[in-house]
Coordinates of N, CA, C and O in Angstrom, one line a residue:
M44 N 193.3 -98.0 -72.5 CA 192.6 -97.1 -73.4 C 191.3 -97.7 -73.8 O 190.3 -97.0 -73.9
K45 N 191.2 -99.0 -74.0 CA 190.0 -99.7 -74.3 C 188.9 -99.5 -73.2 O 187.8 -99.2 -73.5
S46 N 189.3 -99.6 -72.0 CA 188.4 -99.5 -70.9 C 187.9 -98.0 -70.8 O 186.7 -97.8 -70.5
M47 N 188.7 -97.0 -71.1 CA 188.3 -95.6 -71.2 C 187.3 -95.4 -72.3 O 186.3 -94.7 -72.1
L48 N 187.5 -96.0 -73.5 CA 186.6 -95.8 -74.5 C 185.2 -96.5 -74.3 O 184.2 -96.1 -74.8
N49 N 185.3 -97.6 -73.5 CA 184.0 -98.3 -73.2 C 183.3 -97.6 -72.1 O 182.1 -98.0 -71.9
S50 N 183.9 -96.7 -71.4 CA 183.2 -96.0 -70.3 C 182.4 -94.8 -70.8 O 182.9 -94.2 -71.8
P51 N 181.3 -94.4 -70.2 CA 180.6 -93.3 -70.8 C 181.3 -92.0 -70.4 O 182.0 -91.9 -69.5
L52 N 181.0 -91.0 -71.3 CA 181.5 -89.6 -71.1 C 180.9 -89.0 -69.8 O 179.7 -89.3 -69.5
P53 N 181.7 -88.2 -69.1 CA 181.1 -87.6 -67.9 C 180.3 -86.3 -68.3 O 180.5 -85.2 -67.8
S54 N 179.3 -86.6 -69.1 CA 178.4 -85.5 -69.5 C 176.9 -85.9 -69.4 O 176.6 -87.1 -69.6
P55 N 176.0 -85.1 -69.1 CA 174.6 -85.5 -68.9 C 174.0 -85.7 -70.3 O 174.5 -85.3 -71.3
G56 N 172.9 -86.4 -70.3 CA 172.1 -86.6 -71.5 C 172.4 -88.0 -72.2 O 173.1 -88.8 -71.6
Y57 N 171.9 -88.1 -73.3 CA 171.9 -89.4 -74.1 C 173.4 -89.7 -74.4 O 174.1 -88.8 -74.9
Q58 N 173.8 -90.9 -74.2 CA 175.1 -91.4 -74.6 C 175.0 -92.5 -75.7 O 174.4 -93.5 -75.4
H59 N 175.5 -92.3 -76.8 CA 175.5 -93.3 -77.9 C 176.5 -94.4 -77.5 O 177.5 -94.1 -76.8
G60 N 176.2 -95.6 -78.0 CA 177.2 -96.7 -77.7 C 178.6 -96.4 -78.1 O 178.8 -95.8 -79.1
R61 N 179.5 -96.7 -77.2 CA 180.9 -96.2 -77.4 C 181.9 -97.3 -77.4 O 183.1 -97.1 -77.2
S62 N 181.6 -98.6 -77.6 CA 182.6 -99.6 -77.5 C 183.4 -99.6 -78.8 O 183.0 -99.2 -79.8
L63 N 184.6 -100.2 -78.7 CA 185.5 -100.3 -79.9 C 184.9 -101.2 -80.9 O 185.0 -101.0 -82.1
D64 N 184.2 -102.3 -80.4 CA 183.5 -103.2 -81.3 C 182.5 -102.5 -82.2 O 182.4 -102.7 -83.4
K65 N 181.7 -101.6 -81.6 CA 180.7 -100.8 -82.3 C 181.3 -99.9 -83.3 O 180.9 -99.8 -84.4
L66 N 182.4 -99.2 -82.9 CA 183.1 -98.3 -83.8 C 183.7 -99.1 -84.9 O 183.6 -98.6 -86.1
D67 N 184.2 -100.2 -84.7 CA 184.8 -101.1 -85.7 C 183.7 -101.5 -86.7 O 183.8 -101.5 -87.9
T68 N 182.5 -101.9 -86.2 CA 181.4 -102.3 -87.0 C 180.9 -101.1 -87.9 O 180.6 -101.3 -89.1
I69 N 180.8 -100.0 -87.3 CA 180.4 -98.8 -88.1 C 181.3 -98.5 -89.2 O 180.9 -98.2 -90.4
Q70 N 182.6 -98.5 -88.9 CA 183.6 -98.2 -89.9 C 183.7 -99.2 -91.0 O 183.8 -98.9 -92.2
R71 N 183.5 -100.5 -90.7 CA 183.5 -101.6 -91.7 C 182.2 -101.4 -92.6 O 182.3 -101.6 -93.8
M72 N 181.1 -101.1 -92.0 CA 179.9 -100.9 -92.8 C 180.1 -99.7 -93.7 O 179.6 -99.7 -94.9
M73 N 180.7 -98.6 -93.3 CA 181.0 -97.5 -94.1 C 181.9 -97.9 -95.3 O 181.6 -97.4 -96.4
V74 N 182.9 -98.7 -95.1 CA 183.7 -99.1 -96.2 C 182.9 -99.9 -97.2 O 183.0 -99.8 -98.4
M75 N 182.0 -100.8 -96.7 CA 181.2 -101.6 -97.6 C 180.2 -100.8 -98.4 O 180.0 -101.0 -99.6
V76 N 179.6 -99.8 -97.7 CA 178.5 -99.1 -98.3 C 179.0 -97.8 -99.1 O 178.6 -97.6 -100.2
R77 N 180.0 -97.1 -98.5 CA 180.5 -95.9 -99.1 C 181.8 -96.0 -99.8 O 182.2 -95.1 -100.5
G78 N 182.6 -97.0 -99.5 CA 183.9 -97.2 -100.1 C 185.0 -96.5 -99.4 O 186.1 -96.4 -99.9
A79 N 184.7 -96.0 -98.2 CA 185.7 -95.3 -97.4 C 185.2 -95.3 -95.9 O 184.0 -95.5 -95.7
C80 N 186.1 -95.0 -95.0 CA 185.6 -94.7 -93.6 C 186.4 -93.5 -93.2 O 187.5 -93.2 -93.6
A81 N 185.8 -92.8 -92.2 CA 186.4 -91.5 -91.7 C 186.0 -91.4 -90.3 O 185.0 -91.9 -89.8
G82 N 186.8 -90.7 -89.5 CA 186.5 -90.4 -88.1 C 187.4 -89.3 -87.6 O 188.3 -88.9 -88.3
E83 N 187.0 -88.8 -86.4 CA 187.8 -87.8 -85.8 C 188.0 -88.2 -84.4 O 187.1 -88.6 -83.7
V84 N 189.3 -87.9 -83.9 CA 189.6 -88.2 -82.6 C 189.4 -86.9 -81.8 O 189.8 -85.8 -82.1
V85 N 188.7 -87.1 -80.6 CA 188.4 -85.9 -79.8 C 189.3 -86.0 -78.6 O 189.3 -87.0 -77.9
L86 N 190.1 -84.9 -78.4 CA 191.0 -84.9 -77.3 C 190.5 -84.1 -76.2 O 189.6 -83.2 -76.4
N87 N 191.1 -84.2 -75.0 CA 190.7 -83.4 -73.9 C 191.3 -82.0 -74.0 O 192.0 -81.7 -75.0
E88 N 191.0 -81.1 -73.1 CA 191.4 -79.7 -73.3 C 192.9 -79.5 -73.3 O 193.4 -78.6 -73.9
A89 N 193.6 -80.4 -72.6 CA 195.1 -80.3 -72.5 C 195.7 -81.0 -73.7 O 196.9 -80.9 -73.9
C90 N 194.9 -81.6 -74.6 CA 195.3 -82.4 -75.8 C 196.4 -83.4 -75.5 O 197.3 -83.7 -76.3
N91 N 196.2 -84.1 -74.3 CA 197.1 -85.2 -74.0 C 196.4 -86.5 -73.7 O 197.0 -87.5 -73.3
D92 N 195.1 -86.5 -74.0 CA 194.3 -87.8 -73.8 C 193.2 -87.8 -74.7 O 192.6 -86.8 -75.1
V93 N 192.8 -89.0 -75.2 CA 191.7 -89.2 -76.1 C 190.4 -89.4 -75.3 O 190.3 -90.2 -74.5
I94 N 189.4 -88.5 -75.7 CA 188.1 -88.6 -75.0 C 187.2 -89.5 -75.8 O 186.5 -90.4 -75.3
D95 N 187.2 -89.4 -77.1 CA 186.3 -90.1 -78.0 C 186.9 -90.3 -79.4 O 187.7 -89.5 -79.8
I96 N 186.3 -91.2 -80.1 CA 186.6 -91.3 -81.6 C 185.2 -91.3 -82.2 O 184.4 -92.2 -82.0
V97 N 185.0 -90.3 -83.0 CA 183.6 -90.1 -83.6 C 183.7 -90.5 -85.1 O 184.5 -89.9 -85.8
P98 N 182.8 -91.4 -85.5 CA 182.7 -91.8 -86.9 C 182.1 -90.6 -87.7 O 181.2 -90.0 -87.3
V99 N 182.7 -90.4 -88.9 CA 182.2 -89.4 -89.8 C 181.7 -90.1 -91.1 O 182.5 -91.0 -91.6
D100 N 180.6 -89.7 -91.6 CA 180.1 -90.3 -92.9 C 181.0 -89.8 -94.0 O 181.1 -88.6 -94.3
P101 N 181.7 -90.7 -94.7 CA 182.6 -90.3 -95.8 C 181.9 -89.7 -97.0 O 182.5 -89.0 -97.8
S102 N 180.6 -89.9 -97.1 CA 179.9 -89.3 -98.3 C 179.8 -87.8 -98.1 O 179.5 -87.0 -99.0
L103 N 180.0 -87.3 -96.8 CA 179.9 -85.8 -96.6 C 181.3 -85.2 -96.8 O 181.4 -83.9 -96.6
I104 N 182.3 -85.9 -97.1 CA 183.7 -85.4 -97.2 C 183.9 -85.1 -98.7 O 183.7 -85.9 -99.6
W105 N 184.5 -83.9 -98.9 CA 184.9 -83.5 -100.3 C 186.3 -83.0 -100.2 O 186.7 -82.3 -99.3
F106 N 187.1 -83.4 -101.2 CA 188.5 -83.1 -101.2 C 188.7 -82.0 -102.3 O 188.2 -82.0 -103.4
R107 N 189.6 -81.0 -101.9 CA 189.8 -79.9 -102.7 C 191.3 -79.7 -102.7 O 192.0 -79.8 -101.7
R108 N 191.9 -79.4 -103.9 CA 193.3 -79.2 -104.0 C 193.7 -77.7 -103.6 O 193.0 -76.8 -104.0
E109 N 194.7 -77.6 -102.8 CA 195.2 -76.3 -102.4 C 195.9 -75.7 -103.6 O 196.6 -76.3 -104.4
T110 N 195.7 -74.4 -103.8 CA 196.4 -73.7 -104.9 C 197.9 -73.6 -104.5 O 198.2 -73.3 -103.4
G111 N 198.7 -73.8 -105.5 CA 200.2 -73.7 -105.3 C 200.8 -75.0 -105.0 O 201.8 -75.4 -105.6
T112 N 200.3 -75.8 -104.0 CA 200.9 -77.1 -103.6 C 200.2 -78.3 -104.2 O 200.7 -79.3 -104.2
S113 N 198.9 -78.1 -104.7 CA 198.1 -79.2 -105.2 C 197.8 -80.3 -104.2 O 197.5 -81.4 -104.5
R114 N 198.0 -80.0 -102.9 CA 197.8 -80.9 -101.8 C 196.3 -81.0 -101.6 O 195.6 -80.0 -101.6
L115 N 195.8 -82.3 -101.4 CA 194.4 -82.5 -101.2 C 194.0 -82.2 -99.7 O 194.7 -82.7 -98.8
T116 N 193.0 -81.4 -99.5 CA 192.6 -81.1 -98.2 C 191.1 -81.5 -98.0 O 190.3 -81.3 -98.9
P117 N 190.7 -82.1 -96.9 CA 189.3 -82.5 -96.7 C 188.4 -81.4 -96.2 O 188.8 -80.6 -95.4
W118 N 187.2 -81.4 -96.7 CA 186.2 -80.5 -96.4 C 184.9 -81.3 -96.0 O 184.6 -82.2 -96.7
Q119 N 184.2 -80.9 -95.0 CA 183.0 -81.7 -94.6 C 181.8 -80.8 -94.9 O 181.7 -79.7 -94.5
F120 N 180.8 -81.5 -95.5 CA 179.5 -80.8 -95.7 C 178.7 -80.6 -94.4 O 178.6 -81.6 -93.6
V121 N 178.3 -79.4 -94.1 CA 177.5 -79.1 -92.9 C 176.1 -78.7 -93.4 O 176.0 -77.7 -94.1
K122 N 175.1 -79.3 -92.9 CA 173.7 -79.0 -93.4 C 173.3 -77.6 -93.0 O 172.8 -76.9 -93.9
N123 N 173.4 -77.3 -91.8 CA 173.0 -75.9 -91.3 C 174.3 -75.2 -90.8 O 174.5 -75.3 -89.6
P124 N 175.1 -74.6 -91.6 CA 176.4 -74.1 -91.2 C 176.2 -72.9 -90.2 O 175.3 -72.1 -90.4
S125 N 177.0 -72.9 -89.2 CA 177.1 -71.7 -88.3 C 178.6 -71.5 -88.0 O 179.2 -71.9 -87.1
P126 N 179.2 -70.7 -89.0 CA 180.7 -70.5 -88.9 C 181.1 -69.7 -87.6 O 180.4 -68.8 -87.2
R127 N 182.2 -70.2 -87.1 CA 182.8 -69.5 -85.9 C 184.1 -68.8 -86.4 O 184.6 -69.2 -87.5
S128 N 184.6 -67.9 -85.6 CA 185.8 -67.2 -86.0 C 187.0 -68.2 -86.0 O 187.1 -69.1 -85.2
G129 N 187.9 -68.1 -87.0 CA 189.0 -69.0 -87.1 C 188.8 -70.3 -88.0 O 189.7 -71.0 -88.3
E130 N 187.5 -70.5 -88.3 CA 187.2 -71.6 -89.2 C 187.2 -71.2 -90.7 O 186.8 -70.1 -91.0
E131 N 187.6 -72.1 -91.5 CA 187.6 -71.8 -93.0 C 186.4 -72.5 -93.6 O 186.3 -73.7 -93.4
W132 N 185.6 -71.8 -94.4 CA 184.4 -72.3 -95.0 C 184.5 -72.1 -96.5 O 185.0 -71.1 -97.0
F133 N 183.8 -73.0 -97.3 CA 183.6 -72.8 -98.7 C 182.2 -73.2 -99.0 O 181.9 -74.4 -99.1
G134 N 181.3 -72.2 -99.0 CA 179.9 -72.5 -99.1 C 179.4 -73.2 -97.8 O 179.6 -72.7 -96.7
S135 N 178.8 -74.4 -98.0 CA 178.4 -75.2 -96.8 C 179.4 -76.2 -96.4 O 179.1 -77.1 -95.6
Y136 N 180.6 -76.1 -96.9 CA 181.7 -77.1 -96.6 C 182.7 -76.4 -95.6 O 183.2 -75.3 -95.8
K137 N 183.0 -77.1 -94.5 CA 184.0 -76.6 -93.5 C 185.3 -77.4 -93.7 O 185.3 -78.6 -93.8
K138 N 186.4 -76.7 -93.7 CA 187.7 -77.3 -93.8 C 188.0 -78.0 -92.5 O 187.9 -77.5 -91.4
I139 N 188.4 -79.3 -92.6 CA 188.7 -80.1 -91.5 C 190.1 -80.7 -91.6 O 190.3 -81.9 -91.3
D140 N 191.0 -79.9 -92.1 CA 192.4 -80.3 -92.3 C 193.1 -80.3 -90.9 O 193.9 -79.4 -90.7
T141 N 192.8 -81.3 -90.1 CA 193.5 -81.3 -88.8 C 194.1 -82.7 -88.6 O 193.7 -83.7 -89.2
P142 N 195.1 -82.8 -87.7 CA 195.8 -84.1 -87.5 C 194.8 -85.1 -86.8 O 195.1 -86.3 -86.8
T143 N 193.7 -84.7 -86.2 CA 192.8 -85.6 -85.5 C 191.8 -86.2 -86.5 O 191.0 -87.0 -86.0
F144 N 191.7 -85.7 -87.7 CA 190.8 -86.3 -88.7 C 191.4 -87.4 -89.5 O 192.6 -87.2 -90.0
I145 N 190.7 -88.5 -89.7 CA 191.3 -89.7 -90.4 C 190.3 -90.0 -91.5 O 189.1 -90.1 -91.2
Y146 N 190.8 -90.2 -92.7 CA 190.0 -90.7 -93.8 C 190.7 -91.8 -94.5 O 191.9 -91.6 -95.0
E147 N 190.1 -92.9 -94.7 CA 190.8 -94.1 -95.4 C 189.8 -94.6 -96.4 O 188.7 -94.9 -96.1
E148 N 190.3 -94.6 -97.7 CA 189.5 -95.0 -98.8 C 189.8 -96.5 -99.1 O 190.8 -97.0 -98.8
F149 N 188.8 -97.1 -99.7 CA 189.0 -98.5 -100.2 C 189.0 -98.6 -101.7 O 188.1 -98.1 -102.4
D150 N 190.1 -99.1 -102.2 CA 190.2 -99.4 -103.7 C 190.0 -98.1 -104.5 O 189.2 -98.0 -105.4
P151 N 190.8 -97.0 -104.2 CA 190.7 -95.8 -104.9 C 191.2 -95.8 -106.3 O 192.1 -96.7 -106.6
M152 N 190.8 -95.0 -107.2 CA 191.3 -94.8 -108.6 C 192.6 -94.0 -108.4 O 192.9 -93.4 -107.4
V153 N 193.5 -94.1 -109.4 CA 194.7 -93.3 -109.4 C 194.4 -91.8 -109.3 O 193.5 -91.3 -110.1
D154 N 195.0 -91.1 -108.4 CA 194.9 -89.7 -108.3 C 193.5 -89.3 -107.9 O 193.0 -88.2 -108.3
D155 N 192.8 -90.1 -107.2 CA 191.4 -89.8 -106.7 C 191.3 -90.3 -105.3 O 191.5 -91.5 -105.0
P156 N 191.0 -89.4 -104.4 CA 191.0 -89.8 -103.0 C 189.7 -90.5 -102.5 O 189.7 -91.0 -101.4
Y157 N 188.7 -90.6 -103.4 CA 187.5 -91.2 -103.0 C 187.5 -92.7 -103.3 O 188.0 -93.2 -104.3
G158 N 187.0 -93.5 -102.3 CA 187.1 -95.0 -102.5 C 185.9 -95.5 -103.3 O 185.0 -94.7 -103.7
R159 N 186.0 -96.7 -103.7 CA 184.9 -97.4 -104.4 C 184.3 -98.5 -103.5 O 185.1 -99.3 -103.0
T160 N 183.0 -98.5 -103.5 CA 182.4 -99.5 -102.6 C 182.5 -100.9 -103.3 O 182.2 -101.0 -104.5
P161 N 182.8 -101.9 -102.5 CA 182.8 -103.3 -103.0 C 181.4 -103.8 -103.3 O 181.3 -104.9 -103.9
M162 N 180.4 -103.1 -102.9 CA 179.0 -103.6 -103.1 C 178.5 -103.3 -104.5 O 177.5 -104.0 -105.0
L163 N 179.1 -102.4 -105.3 CA 178.5 -102.0 -106.6 C 178.5 -103.2 -107.6 O 177.5 -103.4 -108.2
P164 N 179.6 -104.0 -107.7 CA 179.5 -105.1 -108.6 C 178.4 -106.1 -108.2 O 177.8 -106.7 -109.1
V165 N 178.2 -106.3 -106.9 CA 177.2 -107.2 -106.5 C 175.8 -106.7 -106.9 O 174.9 -107.5 -107.3
L166 N 175.6 -105.4 -106.7 CA 174.3 -104.8 -107.1 C 174.0 -105.0 -108.6 O 172.9 -105.3 -109.0
Q167 N 175.0 -104.8 -109.4 CA 174.8 -105.0 -110.9 C 174.4 -106.4 -111.2 O 173.5 -106.7 -112.0
V168 N 175.0 -107.4 -110.5 CA 174.6 -108.8 -110.8 C 173.2 -109.1 -110.3 O 172.4 -109.7 -110.9
V169 N 172.9 -108.5 -109.1 CA 171.5 -108.7 -108.6 C 170.5 -108.1 -109.5 O 169.4 -108.8 -109.8
F170 N 170.7 -106.9 -110.0 CA 169.7 -106.3 -110.9 C 169.6 -107.0 -112.2 O 168.5 -107.1 -112.8
F171 N 170.7 -107.6 -112.7 CA 170.7 -108.4 -113.9 C 169.8 -109.6 -113.7 O 169.0 -109.9 -114.5
H172 N 170.0 -110.3 -112.6 CA 169.2 -111.5 -112.3 C 167.7 -111.2 -112.1 O 166.9 -112.0 -112.5
L173 N 167.5 -110.1 -111.5 CA 166.1 -109.6 -111.3 C 165.4 -109.4 -112.7 O 164.3 -109.8 -112.9
Q174 N 166.1 -108.8 -113.6 CA 165.6 -108.6 -115.0 C 165.4 -109.9 -115.7 O 164.4 -110.0 -116.4
V175 N 166.3 -110.8 -115.6 CA 166.2 -112.1 -116.2 C 164.9 -112.8 -115.6 O 164.1 -113.4 -116.4
L176 N 164.7 -112.8 -114.3 CA 163.5 -113.4 -113.7 C 162.2 -112.7 -114.2 O 161.2 -113.4 -114.5
Q177 N 162.2 -111.4 -114.4 CA 161.0 -110.7 -114.9 C 160.8 -111.1 -116.3 O 159.6 -111.4 -116.7
D178 N 161.8 -111.2 -117.1 CA 161.6 -111.7 -118.5 C 161.1 -113.1 -118.6 O 160.2 -113.4 -119.4
L179 N 161.7 -114.0 -117.7 CA 161.2 -115.4 -117.7 C 159.8 -115.5 -117.3 O 159.0 -116.2 -117.8
K180 N 159.4 -114.6 -116.3 CA 158.0 -114.6 -115.9 C 157.0 -114.2 -117.0 O 156.0 -114.8 -117.2
A181 N 157.5 -113.2 -117.8 CA 156.6 -112.8 -119.0 C 156.5 -113.9 -120.0 O 155.5 -114.1 -120.6
V182 N 157.6 -114.6 -120.3 CA 157.6 -115.6 -121.3 C 156.7 -116.8 -120.8 O 155.9 -117.3 -121.6
V183 N 156.8 -117.2 -119.5 CA 156.0 -118.3 -119.0 C 154.5 -117.8 -119.1 O 153.6 -118.6 -119.4
H184 N 154.2 -116.6 -118.8 CA 152.9 -116.1 -118.8 C 152.3 -116.1 -120.2 O 151.1 -116.5 -120.4
N185 N 153.1 -115.8 -121.2 CA 152.6 -115.8 -122.5 C 152.6 -117.1 -123.3 O 151.8 -117.4 -124.1
Q186 N 153.6 -117.9 -123.0 CA 153.9 -119.1 -123.7 C 153.7 -120.4 -122.9 O 153.6 -121.5 -123.5
G187 N 153.7 -120.3 -121.7 CA 153.7 -121.5 -120.8 C 152.4 -122.2 -120.7 O 152.4 -123.4 -120.2
Y188 N 151.3 -121.6 -120.9 CA 150.0 -122.2 -120.7 C 149.4 -122.6 -122.1 O 149.4 -121.8 -123.0
P189 N 148.7 -123.8 -122.2 CA 148.1 -124.1 -123.5 C 146.9 -123.2 -123.8 O 146.2 -122.8 -122.9
R190 N 146.7 -122.9 -125.0 CA 145.6 -122.0 -125.4 C 144.8 -122.8 -126.4 O 145.2 -123.6 -127.2
L191 N 143.5 -122.4 -126.4 CA 142.5 -123.0 -127.4 C 142.1 -121.9 -128.4 O 141.7 -120.8 -128.0
D192 N 142.3 -122.2 -129.7 CA 141.8 -121.3 -130.7 C 140.5 -121.8 -131.2 O 140.4 -122.9 -131.7
I193 N 139.4 -121.0 -131.0 CA 138.1 -121.4 -131.3 C 137.6 -120.5 -132.4 O 137.7 -119.2 -132.3
S194 N 137.0 -121.0 -133.4 CA 136.3 -120.2 -134.4 C 134.9 -120.8 -134.6 O 134.7 -122.0 -134.5
M195 N 133.9 -119.9 -134.7 CA 132.5 -120.3 -134.8 C 131.9 -119.8 -136.1 O 132.1 -118.7 -136.5
M196 N 131.2 -120.7 -136.7 CA 130.5 -120.4 -138.0 C 129.1 -119.9 -137.6 O 128.3 -120.6 -137.0
E197 N 128.8 -118.6 -137.9 CA 127.6 -118.0 -137.4 C 126.3 -118.7 -138.0 O 125.3 -118.9 -137.3
E198 N 126.4 -119.0 -139.3 CA 125.2 -119.7 -139.9 C 124.8 -121.0 -139.2 O 123.7 -121.2 -138.9
I199 N 125.9 -121.8 -139.0 CA 125.6 -123.1 -138.4 C 125.1 -123.0 -137.0 O 124.2 -123.7 -136.5
M200 N 125.7 -122.0 -136.2 CA 125.3 -121.8 -134.9 C 123.8 -121.3 -134.8 O 123.0 -121.8 -134.0
L201 N 123.4 -120.4 -135.7 CA 122.1 -119.9 -135.7 C 121.1 -120.9 -136.1 O 119.9 -121.0 -135.6
K202 N 121.5 -121.8 -137.0 CA 120.6 -122.8 -137.5 C 120.3 -123.9 -136.5 O 119.2 -124.4 -136.4
N203 N 121.3 -124.2 -135.6 CA 121.1 -125.2 -134.6 C 120.7 -124.6 -133.2 O 120.6 -125.4 -132.3
M204 N 120.4 -123.4 -133.1 CA 120.1 -122.7 -131.9 C 118.6 -123.0 -131.5 O 117.8 -123.0 -132.4
P205 N 118.3 -123.3 -130.3 CA 116.9 -123.5 -129.9 C 116.1 -122.3 -130.2 O 116.5 -121.2 -130.1
A206 N 114.8 -122.5 -130.5 CA 113.9 -121.4 -130.9 C 113.7 -120.4 -129.8 O 113.5 -119.2 -130.1
Q207 N 113.6 -120.8 -128.5 CA 113.4 -119.8 -127.5 C 114.5 -118.8 -127.3 O 114.3 -117.8 -126.7
I208 N 115.7 -119.1 -127.8 CA 116.8 -118.1 -127.6 C 117.2 -117.5 -128.9 O 118.1 -116.7 -128.9
K209 N 116.6 -117.9 -130.0 CA 116.9 -117.3 -131.3 C 116.5 -115.9 -131.3 O 115.5 -115.5 -130.8
P210 N 117.3 -115.0 -132.0 CA 116.8 -113.6 -132.1 C 115.5 -113.5 -132.9 O 115.2 -114.3 -133.8
T211 N 114.7 -112.5 -132.5 CA 113.4 -112.4 -133.1 C 113.4 -112.1 -134.6 O 112.5 -112.5 -135.4
Q212 N 114.4 -111.4 -135.1 CA 114.5 -111.1 -136.5 C 114.7 -112.4 -137.3 O 114.1 -112.6 -138.4
L213 N 115.5 -113.3 -136.8 CA 115.7 -114.5 -137.4 C 114.5 -115.4 -137.5 O 114.2 -116.0 -138.5
L214 N 113.6 -115.3 -136.5 CA 112.4 -116.1 -136.4 C 111.4 -115.6 -137.5 O 110.8 -116.4 -138.2
S215 N 111.3 -114.3 -137.7 CA 110.4 -113.8 -138.7 C 110.9 -114.1 -140.1 O 110.1 -114.2 -141.0
K216 N 112.2 -114.2 -140.3 CA 112.8 -114.5 -141.6 C 112.5 -115.9 -142.0 O 112.2 -116.2 -143.1
N217 N 112.8 -116.8 -141.0 CA 112.7 -118.3 -141.3 C 111.3 -118.8 -141.1 O 111.0 -119.8 -141.6
G218 N 110.5 -118.1 -140.3 CA 109.2 -118.7 -139.9 C 108.2 -118.6 -140.9 O 107.6 -119.3 -141.6

């Protein structure tokens, strides 16, 4: 099966990387960034062989409770919807409640299907440290450098000023 997944699809055009290592990396990144990972298994026409496993962005998945059973069903946001017959839609969301769709959340809350990203606590610490550094920079800027307080007595300054730079009004008064 691994060799089949590593081989390109028999279709023309661009082929995205299809190794299991790449799929694993994408899903792990989604867990770290989004708090969940999702994917869909693509079967052949006879439904007896796996053609591909397509990663799905978990931020596009919305869960809705079915009336009567309260069972959670997944719906996927579609940017430019083009509904086909037999598909169930709710606005721009398409129902994807099929056995080939997989959604796994990381560290979910009780009775909540959405996962929590493990990166959020790290970001809070990073932003706190950035704020501390900015505050420290402001303190050093204001308090860290010695300052000179100078006051000048105008009378003494004018009395000791050379005649060539004294104001003309002063010369006519004293002269």
